[in-house]
Short mmCIF file of C-alpha atoms and ligand atoms in Angstrom, two decimals:
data_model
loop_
_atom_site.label_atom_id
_atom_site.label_comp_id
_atom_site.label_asym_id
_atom_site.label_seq_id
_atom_site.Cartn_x
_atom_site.Cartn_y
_atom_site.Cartn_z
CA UNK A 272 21.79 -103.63 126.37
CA UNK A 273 18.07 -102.62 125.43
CA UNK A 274 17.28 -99.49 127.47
CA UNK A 275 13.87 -97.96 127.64
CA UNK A 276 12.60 -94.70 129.31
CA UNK A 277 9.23 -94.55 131.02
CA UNK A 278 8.55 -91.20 131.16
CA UNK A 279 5.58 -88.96 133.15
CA UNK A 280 4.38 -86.65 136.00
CA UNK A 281 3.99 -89.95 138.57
CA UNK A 282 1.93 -87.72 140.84
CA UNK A 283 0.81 -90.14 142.50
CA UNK A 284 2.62 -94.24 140.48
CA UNK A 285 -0.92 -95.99 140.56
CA UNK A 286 -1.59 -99.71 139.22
CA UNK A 287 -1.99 -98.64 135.90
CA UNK A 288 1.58 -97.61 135.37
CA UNK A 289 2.97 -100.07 137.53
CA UNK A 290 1.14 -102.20 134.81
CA UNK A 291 3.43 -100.57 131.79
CA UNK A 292 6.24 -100.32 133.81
CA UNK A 293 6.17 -103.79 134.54
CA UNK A 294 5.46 -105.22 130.90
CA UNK A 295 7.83 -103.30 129.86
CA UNK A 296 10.57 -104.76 131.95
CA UNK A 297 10.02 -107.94 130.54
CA UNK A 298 10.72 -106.94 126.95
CA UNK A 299 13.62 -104.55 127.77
CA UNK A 300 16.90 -105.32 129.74
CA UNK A 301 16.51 -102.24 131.91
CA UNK A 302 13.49 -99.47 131.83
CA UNK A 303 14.36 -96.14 133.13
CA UNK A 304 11.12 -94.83 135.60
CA UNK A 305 11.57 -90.98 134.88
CA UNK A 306 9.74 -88.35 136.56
CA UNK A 307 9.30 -85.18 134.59
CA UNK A 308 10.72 -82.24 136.99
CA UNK A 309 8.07 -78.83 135.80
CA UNK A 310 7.69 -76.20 138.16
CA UNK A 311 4.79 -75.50 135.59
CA UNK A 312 2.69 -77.84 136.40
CA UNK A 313 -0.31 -77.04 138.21
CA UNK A 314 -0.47 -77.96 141.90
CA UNK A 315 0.77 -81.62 142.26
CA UNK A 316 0.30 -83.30 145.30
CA UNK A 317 3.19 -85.26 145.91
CA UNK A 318 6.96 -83.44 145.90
CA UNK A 319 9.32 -84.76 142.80
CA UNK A 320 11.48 -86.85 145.84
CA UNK A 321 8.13 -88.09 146.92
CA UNK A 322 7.09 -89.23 144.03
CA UNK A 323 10.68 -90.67 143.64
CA UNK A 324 10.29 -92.40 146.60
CA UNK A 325 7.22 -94.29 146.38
CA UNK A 326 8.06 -94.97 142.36
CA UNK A 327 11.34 -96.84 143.97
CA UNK A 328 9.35 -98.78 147.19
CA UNK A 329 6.68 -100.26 144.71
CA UNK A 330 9.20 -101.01 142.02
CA UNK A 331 11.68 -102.69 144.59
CA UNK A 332 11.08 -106.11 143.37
CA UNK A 333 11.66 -105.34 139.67
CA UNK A 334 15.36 -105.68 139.28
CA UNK A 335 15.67 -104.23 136.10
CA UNK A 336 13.62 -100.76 136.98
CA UNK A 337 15.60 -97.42 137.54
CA UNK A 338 14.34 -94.73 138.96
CA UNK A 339 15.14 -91.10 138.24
CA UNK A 340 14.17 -87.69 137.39
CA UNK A 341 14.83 -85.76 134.73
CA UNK A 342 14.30 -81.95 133.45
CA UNK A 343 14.12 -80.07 130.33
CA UNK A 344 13.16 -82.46 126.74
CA UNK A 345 12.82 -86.18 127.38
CA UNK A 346 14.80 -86.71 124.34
CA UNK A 347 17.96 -84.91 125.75
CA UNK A 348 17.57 -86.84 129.11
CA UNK A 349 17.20 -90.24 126.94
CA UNK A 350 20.45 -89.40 125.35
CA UNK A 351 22.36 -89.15 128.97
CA UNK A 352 20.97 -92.12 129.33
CA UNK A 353 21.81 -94.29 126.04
CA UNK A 354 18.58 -94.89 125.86
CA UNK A 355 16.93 -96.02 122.68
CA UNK A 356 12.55 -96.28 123.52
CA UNK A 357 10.16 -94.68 125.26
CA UNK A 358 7.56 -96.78 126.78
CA UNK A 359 4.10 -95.43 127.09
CA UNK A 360 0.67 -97.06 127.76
CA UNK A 361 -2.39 -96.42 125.99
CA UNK A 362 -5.63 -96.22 127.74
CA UNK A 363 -8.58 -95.26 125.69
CA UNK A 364 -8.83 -93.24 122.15
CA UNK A 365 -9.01 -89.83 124.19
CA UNK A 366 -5.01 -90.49 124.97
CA UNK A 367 -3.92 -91.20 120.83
CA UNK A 368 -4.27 -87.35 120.12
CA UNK A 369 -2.02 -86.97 122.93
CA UNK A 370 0.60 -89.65 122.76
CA UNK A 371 0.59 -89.75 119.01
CA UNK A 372 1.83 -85.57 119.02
CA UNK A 373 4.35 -86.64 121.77
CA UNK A 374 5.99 -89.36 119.60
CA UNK A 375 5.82 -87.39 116.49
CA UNK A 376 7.86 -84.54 117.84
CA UNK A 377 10.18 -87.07 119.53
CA UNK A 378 10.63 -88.47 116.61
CA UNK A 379 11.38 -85.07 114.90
CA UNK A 380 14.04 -84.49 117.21
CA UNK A 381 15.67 -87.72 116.85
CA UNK A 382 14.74 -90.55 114.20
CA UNK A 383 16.83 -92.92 116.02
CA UNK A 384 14.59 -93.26 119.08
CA UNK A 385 11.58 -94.87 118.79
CA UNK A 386 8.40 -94.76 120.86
CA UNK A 387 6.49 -98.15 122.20
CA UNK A 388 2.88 -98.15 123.21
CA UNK A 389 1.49 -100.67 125.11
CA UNK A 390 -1.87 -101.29 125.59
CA UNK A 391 -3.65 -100.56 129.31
CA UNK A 392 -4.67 -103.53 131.08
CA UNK A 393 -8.78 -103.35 130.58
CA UNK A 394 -8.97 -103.29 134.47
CA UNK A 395 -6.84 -99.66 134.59
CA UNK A 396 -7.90 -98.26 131.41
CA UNK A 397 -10.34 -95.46 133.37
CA UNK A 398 -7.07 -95.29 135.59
CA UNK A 399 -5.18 -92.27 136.09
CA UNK A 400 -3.36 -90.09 139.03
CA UNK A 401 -5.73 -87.40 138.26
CA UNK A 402 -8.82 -89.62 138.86
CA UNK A 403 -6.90 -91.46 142.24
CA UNK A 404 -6.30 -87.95 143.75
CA UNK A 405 -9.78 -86.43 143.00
CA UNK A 406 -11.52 -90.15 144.87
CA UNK A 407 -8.54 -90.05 147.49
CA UNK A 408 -9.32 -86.08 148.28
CA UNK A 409 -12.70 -87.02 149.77
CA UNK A 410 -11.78 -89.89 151.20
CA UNK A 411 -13.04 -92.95 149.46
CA UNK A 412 -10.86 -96.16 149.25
CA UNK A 413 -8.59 -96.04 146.27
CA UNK A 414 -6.92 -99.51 147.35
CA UNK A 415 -8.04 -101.62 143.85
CA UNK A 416 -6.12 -98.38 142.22
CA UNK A 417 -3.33 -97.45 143.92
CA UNK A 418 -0.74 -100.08 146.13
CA UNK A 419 -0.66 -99.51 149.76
CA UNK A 420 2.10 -97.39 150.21
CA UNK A 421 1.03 -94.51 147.76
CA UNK A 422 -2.98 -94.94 149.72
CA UNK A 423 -1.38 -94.00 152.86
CA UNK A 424 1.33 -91.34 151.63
CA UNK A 425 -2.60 -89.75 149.89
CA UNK A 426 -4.38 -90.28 153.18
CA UNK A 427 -1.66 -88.21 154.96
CA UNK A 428 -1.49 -85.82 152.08
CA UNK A 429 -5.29 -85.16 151.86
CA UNK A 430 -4.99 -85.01 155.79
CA UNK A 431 -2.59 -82.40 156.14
CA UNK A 432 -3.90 -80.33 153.00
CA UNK A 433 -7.61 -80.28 154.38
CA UNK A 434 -9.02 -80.47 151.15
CA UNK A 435 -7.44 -77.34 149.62
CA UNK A 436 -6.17 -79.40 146.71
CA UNK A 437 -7.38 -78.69 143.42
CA UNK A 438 -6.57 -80.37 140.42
O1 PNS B 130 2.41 -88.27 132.98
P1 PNS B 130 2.39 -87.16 131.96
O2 PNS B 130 2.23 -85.82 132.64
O3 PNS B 130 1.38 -87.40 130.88
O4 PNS B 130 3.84 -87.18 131.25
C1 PNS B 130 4.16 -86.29 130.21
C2 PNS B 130 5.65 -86.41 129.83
C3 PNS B 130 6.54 -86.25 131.04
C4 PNS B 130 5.91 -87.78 129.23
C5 PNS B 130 5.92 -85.31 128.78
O5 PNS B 130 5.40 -84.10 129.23
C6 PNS B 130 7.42 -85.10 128.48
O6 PNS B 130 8.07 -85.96 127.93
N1 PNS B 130 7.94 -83.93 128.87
C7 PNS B 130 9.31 -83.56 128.69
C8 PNS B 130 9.47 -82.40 127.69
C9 PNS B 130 9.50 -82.93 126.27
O7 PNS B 130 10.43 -83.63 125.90
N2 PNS B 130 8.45 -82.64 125.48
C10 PNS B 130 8.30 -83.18 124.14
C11 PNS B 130 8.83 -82.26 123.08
S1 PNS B 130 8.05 -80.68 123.09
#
């Protein structure tokens, strides 16, 4: 069985990745929806089980999506796993520095697991959670960017927070 690991922060799933992680599923016979776990990262919005949770409510109809979280190096996780890929998606030149340093050091750590990028969908490629959050936080409609679920779970967040987020 072909297994492949989406990996990232998820803070909030938008369209964009529900893009990849959909694609992807088509190709592989199971892909792995895997939310990084880093108490470094800088003020996230959403809680790792929140995140979890609205990952596995807009994924529900995908019967071939997992999702999980994982800690410590992707590669490790992917090896718990028996996972062979990573699937990323590629927006816009600005993310190949990026992605390329993450696949070559993946690749250092383990030749045998390779790393699949897919190509945004033109209508996501200015897409990311950063961006939602930032047009969510003042309260313009994010519904072409986000499905309904995670627009409500922002409204409440942005609600409760009064604006004191900061990316
Ligand atoms: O959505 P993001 O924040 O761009 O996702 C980044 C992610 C989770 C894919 C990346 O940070 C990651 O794989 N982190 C796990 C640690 C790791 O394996 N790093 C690579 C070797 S240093």
């Amino acid at each position: 069985m072909s297994i492949a690991v989406c990996p990232g922060s998820f803070d909030p799933v938008t369209y964009g990745h529900l893009d990849i992680i959909s694609r992807g599923a088509k190709v592989f016979d199971k892909v792995i929806v895997a939310v990084l776990i880093n108490r470094n990262k800088s003020n996230p919005v959403f809680t790792v089980e929140e995140r979890l949770e609205l990952l596995r409510e807009v994924t529900k109809d995908m019967p071939n999506v997992e999702v999980d979280s994982f800690h410590g190096l992707l590669i490790d996780y992917m090896h718990t796993k028996g996972a062979k890929a990573i699937i990323k998606g590629l927006r816009a030149v600005s993310d190949f520095e990026y992605e390329m340093q993450m696949a070559s050091i993946n690749r250092k750590l383990d030749t045998r697991i390779e790393t699949f990028f897919m190509m945004t969908n033109n209508q996501y490629s200015f897409l990311s959670s950063s961006i939602v959050k930032e047009v969510a936080k003042y309260g313009a409609n994010v519904n072409d960017l986000v499905p309904p679920i995670v627009e409500k779970a922002l409204r409440v967040k942005f609600k409760d927070m009064d604006l004191e987020w900061e990316p």
